[in-house]
Short mmCIF file of C-alpha atoms in Angstrom, two decimals:
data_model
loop_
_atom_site.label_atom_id
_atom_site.label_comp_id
_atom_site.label_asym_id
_atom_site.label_seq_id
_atom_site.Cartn_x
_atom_site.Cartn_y
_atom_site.Cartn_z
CA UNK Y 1 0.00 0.00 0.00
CA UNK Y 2 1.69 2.97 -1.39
CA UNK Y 3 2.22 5.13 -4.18
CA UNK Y 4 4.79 3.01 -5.73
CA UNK Y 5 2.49 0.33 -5.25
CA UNK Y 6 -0.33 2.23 -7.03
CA UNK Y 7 2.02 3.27 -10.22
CA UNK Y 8 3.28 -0.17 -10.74
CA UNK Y 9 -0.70 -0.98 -10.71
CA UNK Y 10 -1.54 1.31 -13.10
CA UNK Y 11 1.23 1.27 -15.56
CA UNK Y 12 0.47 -1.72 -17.00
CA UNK Y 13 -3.06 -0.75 -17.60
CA UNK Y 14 -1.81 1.99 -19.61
CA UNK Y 15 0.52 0.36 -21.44
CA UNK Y 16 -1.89 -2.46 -22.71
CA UNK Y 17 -4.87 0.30 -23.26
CA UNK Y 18 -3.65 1.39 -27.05
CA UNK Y 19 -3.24 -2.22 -27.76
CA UNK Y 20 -6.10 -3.51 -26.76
CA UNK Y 21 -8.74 -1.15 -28.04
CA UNK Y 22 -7.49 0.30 -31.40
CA UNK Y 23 -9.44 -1.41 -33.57
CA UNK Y 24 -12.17 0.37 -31.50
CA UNK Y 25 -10.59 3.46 -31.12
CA UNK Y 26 -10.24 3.76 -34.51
CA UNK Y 27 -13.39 3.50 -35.05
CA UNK Y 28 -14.65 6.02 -32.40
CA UNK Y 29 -11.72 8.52 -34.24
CA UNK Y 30 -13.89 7.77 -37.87
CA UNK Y 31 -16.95 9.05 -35.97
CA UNK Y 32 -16.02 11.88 -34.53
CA UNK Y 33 -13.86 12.64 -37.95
CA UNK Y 34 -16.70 12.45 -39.94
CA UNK Y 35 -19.21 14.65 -37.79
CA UNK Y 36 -16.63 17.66 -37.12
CA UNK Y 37 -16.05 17.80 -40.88
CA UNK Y 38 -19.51 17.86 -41.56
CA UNK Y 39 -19.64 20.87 -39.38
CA UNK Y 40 -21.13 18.83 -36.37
CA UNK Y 41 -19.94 19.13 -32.65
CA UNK Y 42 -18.51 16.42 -30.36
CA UNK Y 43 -21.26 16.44 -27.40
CA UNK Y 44 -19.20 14.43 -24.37
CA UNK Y 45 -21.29 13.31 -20.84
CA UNK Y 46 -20.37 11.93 -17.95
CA UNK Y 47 -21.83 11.66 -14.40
CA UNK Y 48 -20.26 11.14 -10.94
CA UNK Y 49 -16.45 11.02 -11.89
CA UNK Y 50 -17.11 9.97 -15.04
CA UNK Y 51 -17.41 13.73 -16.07
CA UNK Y 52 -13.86 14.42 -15.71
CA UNK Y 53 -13.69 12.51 -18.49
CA UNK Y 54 -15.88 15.09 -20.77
CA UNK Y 55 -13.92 17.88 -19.40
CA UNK Y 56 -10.82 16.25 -20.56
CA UNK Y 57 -11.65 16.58 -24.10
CA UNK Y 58 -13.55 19.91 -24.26
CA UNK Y 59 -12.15 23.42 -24.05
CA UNK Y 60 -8.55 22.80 -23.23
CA UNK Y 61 -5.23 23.31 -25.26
CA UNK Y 62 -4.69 21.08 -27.84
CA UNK Y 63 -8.04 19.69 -27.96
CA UNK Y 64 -10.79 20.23 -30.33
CA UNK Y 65 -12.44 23.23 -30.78
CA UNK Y 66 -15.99 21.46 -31.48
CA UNK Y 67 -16.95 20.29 -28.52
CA UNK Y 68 -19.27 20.43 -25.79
CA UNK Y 69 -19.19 19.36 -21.76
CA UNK Y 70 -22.68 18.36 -21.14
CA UNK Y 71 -23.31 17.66 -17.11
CA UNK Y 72 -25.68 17.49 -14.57
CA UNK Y 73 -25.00 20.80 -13.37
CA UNK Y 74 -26.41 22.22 -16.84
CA UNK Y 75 -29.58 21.68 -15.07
CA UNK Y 76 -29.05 24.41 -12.75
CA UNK Y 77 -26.74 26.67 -15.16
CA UNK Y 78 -28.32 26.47 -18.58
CA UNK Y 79 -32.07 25.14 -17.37
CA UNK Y 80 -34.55 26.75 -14.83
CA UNK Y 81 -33.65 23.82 -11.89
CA UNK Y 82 -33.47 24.98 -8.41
CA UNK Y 83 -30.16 24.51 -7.31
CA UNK Y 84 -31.07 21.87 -4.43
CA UNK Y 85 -31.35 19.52 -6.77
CA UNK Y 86 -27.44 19.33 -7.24
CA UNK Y 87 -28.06 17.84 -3.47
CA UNK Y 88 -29.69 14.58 -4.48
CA UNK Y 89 -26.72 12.00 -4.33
CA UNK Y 90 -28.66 9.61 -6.41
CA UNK Y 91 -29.67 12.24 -9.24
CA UNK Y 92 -27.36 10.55 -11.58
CA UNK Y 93 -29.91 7.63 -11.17
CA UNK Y 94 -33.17 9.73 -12.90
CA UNK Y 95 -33.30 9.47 -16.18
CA UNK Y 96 -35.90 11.79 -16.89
CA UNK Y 97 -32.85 14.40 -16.09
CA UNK Y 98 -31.09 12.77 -19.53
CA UNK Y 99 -34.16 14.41 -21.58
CA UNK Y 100 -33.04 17.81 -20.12
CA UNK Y 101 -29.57 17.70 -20.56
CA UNK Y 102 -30.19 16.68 -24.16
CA UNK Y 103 -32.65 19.61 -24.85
CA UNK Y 104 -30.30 22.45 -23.21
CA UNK Y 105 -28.06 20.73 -25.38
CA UNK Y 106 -29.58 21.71 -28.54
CA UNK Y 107 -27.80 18.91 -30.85
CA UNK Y 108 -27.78 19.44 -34.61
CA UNK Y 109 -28.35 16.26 -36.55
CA UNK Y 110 -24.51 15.78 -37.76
CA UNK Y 111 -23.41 16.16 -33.71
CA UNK Y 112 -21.30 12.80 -32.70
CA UNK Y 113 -22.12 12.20 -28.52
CA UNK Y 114 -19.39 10.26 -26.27
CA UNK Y 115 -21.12 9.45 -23.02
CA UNK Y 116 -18.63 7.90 -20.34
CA UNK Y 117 -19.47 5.80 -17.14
CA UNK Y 118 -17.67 3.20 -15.39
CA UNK Y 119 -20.69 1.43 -14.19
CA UNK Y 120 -22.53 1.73 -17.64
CA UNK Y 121 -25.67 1.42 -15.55
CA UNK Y 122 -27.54 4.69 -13.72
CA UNK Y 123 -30.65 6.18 -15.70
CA UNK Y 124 -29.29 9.13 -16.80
CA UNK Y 125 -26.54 7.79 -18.78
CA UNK Y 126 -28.68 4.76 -20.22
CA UNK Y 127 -31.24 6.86 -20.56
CA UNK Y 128 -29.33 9.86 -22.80
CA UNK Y 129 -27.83 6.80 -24.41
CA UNK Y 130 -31.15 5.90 -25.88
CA UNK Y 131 -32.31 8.96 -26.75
CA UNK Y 132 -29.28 9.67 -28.70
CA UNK Y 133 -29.80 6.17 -30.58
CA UNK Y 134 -33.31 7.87 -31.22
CA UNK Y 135 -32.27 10.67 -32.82
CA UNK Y 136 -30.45 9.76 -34.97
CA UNK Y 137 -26.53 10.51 -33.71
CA UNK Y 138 -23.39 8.09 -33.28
CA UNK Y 139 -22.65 7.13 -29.69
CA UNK Y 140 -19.36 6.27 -28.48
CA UNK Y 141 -19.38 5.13 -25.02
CA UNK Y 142 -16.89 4.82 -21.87
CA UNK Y 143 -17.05 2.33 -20.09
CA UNK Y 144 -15.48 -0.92 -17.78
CA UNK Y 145 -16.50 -3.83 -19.45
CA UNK Y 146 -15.18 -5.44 -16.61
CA UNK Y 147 -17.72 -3.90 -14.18
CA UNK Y 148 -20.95 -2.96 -16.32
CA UNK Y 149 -21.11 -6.81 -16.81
CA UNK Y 150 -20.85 -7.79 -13.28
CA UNK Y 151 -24.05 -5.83 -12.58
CA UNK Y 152 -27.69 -5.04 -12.87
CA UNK Y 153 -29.27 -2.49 -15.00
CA UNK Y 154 -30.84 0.84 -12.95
CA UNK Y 155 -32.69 1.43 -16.26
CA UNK Y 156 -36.37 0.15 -16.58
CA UNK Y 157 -35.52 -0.94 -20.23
CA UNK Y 158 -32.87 -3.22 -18.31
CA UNK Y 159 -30.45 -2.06 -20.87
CA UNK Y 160 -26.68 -0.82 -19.97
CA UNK Y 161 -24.88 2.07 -21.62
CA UNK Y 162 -22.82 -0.41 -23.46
CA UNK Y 163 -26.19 -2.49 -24.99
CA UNK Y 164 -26.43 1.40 -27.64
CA UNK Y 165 -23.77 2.32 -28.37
CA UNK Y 166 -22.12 1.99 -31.59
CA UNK Y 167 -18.47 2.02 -30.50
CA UNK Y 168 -17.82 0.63 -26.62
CA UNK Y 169 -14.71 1.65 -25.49
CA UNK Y 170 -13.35 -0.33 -22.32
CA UNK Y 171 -11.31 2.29 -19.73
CA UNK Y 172 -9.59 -0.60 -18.42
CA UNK Y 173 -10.70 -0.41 -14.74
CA UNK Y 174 -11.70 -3.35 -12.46
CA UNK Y 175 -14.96 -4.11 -10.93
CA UNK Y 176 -15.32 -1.49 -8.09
CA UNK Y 177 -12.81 1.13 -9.85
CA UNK Y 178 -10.18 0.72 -7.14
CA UNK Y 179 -7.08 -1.27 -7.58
CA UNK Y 180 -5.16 -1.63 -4.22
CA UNK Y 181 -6.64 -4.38 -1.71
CA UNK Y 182 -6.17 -3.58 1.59
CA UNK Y 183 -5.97 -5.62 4.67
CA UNK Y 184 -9.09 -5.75 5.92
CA UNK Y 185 -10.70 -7.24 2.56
CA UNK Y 186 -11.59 -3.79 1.13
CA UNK Y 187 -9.89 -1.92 -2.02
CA UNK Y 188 -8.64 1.79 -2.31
CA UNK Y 189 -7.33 4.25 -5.12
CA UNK Y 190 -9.25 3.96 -8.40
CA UNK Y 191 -8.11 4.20 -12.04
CA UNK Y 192 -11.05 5.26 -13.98
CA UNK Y 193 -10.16 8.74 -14.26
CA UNK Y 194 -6.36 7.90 -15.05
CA UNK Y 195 -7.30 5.22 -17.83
CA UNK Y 196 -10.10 7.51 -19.15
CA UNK Y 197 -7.62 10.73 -19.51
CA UNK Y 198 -5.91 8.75 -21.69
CA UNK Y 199 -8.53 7.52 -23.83
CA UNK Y 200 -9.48 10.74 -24.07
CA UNK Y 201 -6.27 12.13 -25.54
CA UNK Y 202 -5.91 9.30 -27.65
CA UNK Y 203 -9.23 9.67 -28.76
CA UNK Y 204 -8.24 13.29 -30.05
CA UNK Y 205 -4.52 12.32 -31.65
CA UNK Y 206 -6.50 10.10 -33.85
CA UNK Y 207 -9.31 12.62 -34.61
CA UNK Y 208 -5.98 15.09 -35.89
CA UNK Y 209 -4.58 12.20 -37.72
CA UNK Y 210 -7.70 11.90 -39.87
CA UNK Y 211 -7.62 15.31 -40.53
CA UNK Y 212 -4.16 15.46 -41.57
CA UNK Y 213 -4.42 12.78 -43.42
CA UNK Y 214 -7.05 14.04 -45.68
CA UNK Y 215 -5.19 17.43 -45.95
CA UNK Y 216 -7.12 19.50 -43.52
CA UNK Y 217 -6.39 21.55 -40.84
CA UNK Y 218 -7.78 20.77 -37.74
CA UNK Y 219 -9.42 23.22 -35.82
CA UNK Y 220 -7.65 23.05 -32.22
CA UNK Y 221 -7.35 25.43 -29.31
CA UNK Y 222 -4.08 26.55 -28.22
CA UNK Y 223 -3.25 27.78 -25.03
CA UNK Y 224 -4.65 30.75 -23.61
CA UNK Y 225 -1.69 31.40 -21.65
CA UNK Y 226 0.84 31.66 -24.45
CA UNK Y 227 1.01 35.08 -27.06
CA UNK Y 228 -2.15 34.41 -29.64
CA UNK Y 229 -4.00 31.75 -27.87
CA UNK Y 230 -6.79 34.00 -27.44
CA UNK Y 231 -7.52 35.51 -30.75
CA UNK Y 232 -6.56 31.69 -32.51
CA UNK Y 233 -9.28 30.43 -30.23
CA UNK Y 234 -12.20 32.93 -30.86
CA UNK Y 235 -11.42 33.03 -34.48
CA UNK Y 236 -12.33 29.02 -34.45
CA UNK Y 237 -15.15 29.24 -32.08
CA UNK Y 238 -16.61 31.86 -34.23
CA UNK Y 239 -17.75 28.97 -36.64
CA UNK Y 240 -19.91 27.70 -34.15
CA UNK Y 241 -21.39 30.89 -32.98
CA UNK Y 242 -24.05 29.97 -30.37
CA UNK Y 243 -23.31 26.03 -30.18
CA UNK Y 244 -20.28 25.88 -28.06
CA UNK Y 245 -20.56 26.31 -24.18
CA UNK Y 246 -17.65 27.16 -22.23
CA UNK Y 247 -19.00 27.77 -18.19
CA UNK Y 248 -16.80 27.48 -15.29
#
């Protein structure tokens, strides 16, 4: 039990991630490819910890411009929810929220959606998941095959996040997220968010590589902190004038 101990957990879940899912992640890359260049926006979700995941891949330096961070806070900041709903431990669980967050979402046909979870099981996600299917966009879920299989369904439809989608992308983590058993029986330090950063960034280098490969210029953000960033960044986001969210 120690950091050490941790890293040489982790490292060779990383190592065997690229291996093990490119055929998928190269089909996830196609997707996304083929919306932004049809002028469509990547629309990422993710509840609990899981949304760490969507904020990896929208609005930072060298990611991709088109993108939006859809969460159950949009309730609150882009809808007319009190904020005492943020309170409910067990909102992630509704899925009548997912039919909110899609609408304050305002999706145009072309948009691609990536919806992450390591469970693969609460309403919201399943529940978004579906009505993605049902109108008519590509779905790439997140998700540990590892656990979503090892348990039940919190959707009424009995369905997991991993039963829509058309690309499944396994994060790698174990049953229960946390790698490090203790002595008493119990396990501490999880890995979702580590193995799902990385997914995440590999997720983009293949988007560029498309791009690149077809002779295009990819429309990325730079750095805000460095001399330009700002007025490169505007001048991309001005393409999708009133489709891109960027809150706190």
């Amino acid at each position: 039990m120690s950091a050490r101990g941790y890293a040489d957990a982790v490292l060779p879940l990383l190592d065997g991630l690229l291996d093990a899912q490119a055929d998928d992640l190269a089909r996830a890359a196609d997707l996304i490819a083929e919306s932004l260049r049809a002028g469509g926006v990547l629309q990422a979700f993710g509840a609990g910890h899981s949304a760490a995941f969507a904020a990896d891949l929208v609005g930072r330096a060298g990611g991709l411009v088109p993108t939006n961070r859809l969460d159950i806070h949009d309730l609150v900041l882009h809808g007319d929810a009190h904020r005492d709903v943020l309170g409910d431990p067990k909102l992630e669980r509704d899925p009548g929220i997912a039919h909110q967050i899609y609408a304050l979402a305002r999706p145009q046909p072309q948009d691609v959606f990536v919806v992450a979870s390591q469970s693969g099981i609460n309403g919201s996600v399943v529940e978004l998941a579906a009505l993605v299917k049902e109108r008519g966009h590509h779905l790439i879920a997140v998700t540990s095959v590892a656990h979503t299989t090892r348990v039940a369904p919190r959707h009424p439809s009995g369905r997991r996040l991993a039963d829509l989608a058309d690309v499944v992308l396994d994060n790698g983590a174990p049953y229960g997220d946390a790698l490090l058993p203790t002595h008493d029986g119990g396990t501490v330090c999880a890995v979702s968010s580590v193995t799902a950063a990385l997914l995440a960034q590999l997720l983009t280098a293949e988007v560029v590589r498309r791009f690149h490969q077809l002779g295009e210029v990819p429309p990325i953000y730079l750095s805000a902190n460095v001399p330009g960033g700002d007025a490169h960044n505007h001048a991309l986001e001005s393409r999708y004038a009133g489709r891109l969210r960027r809150t706190a």
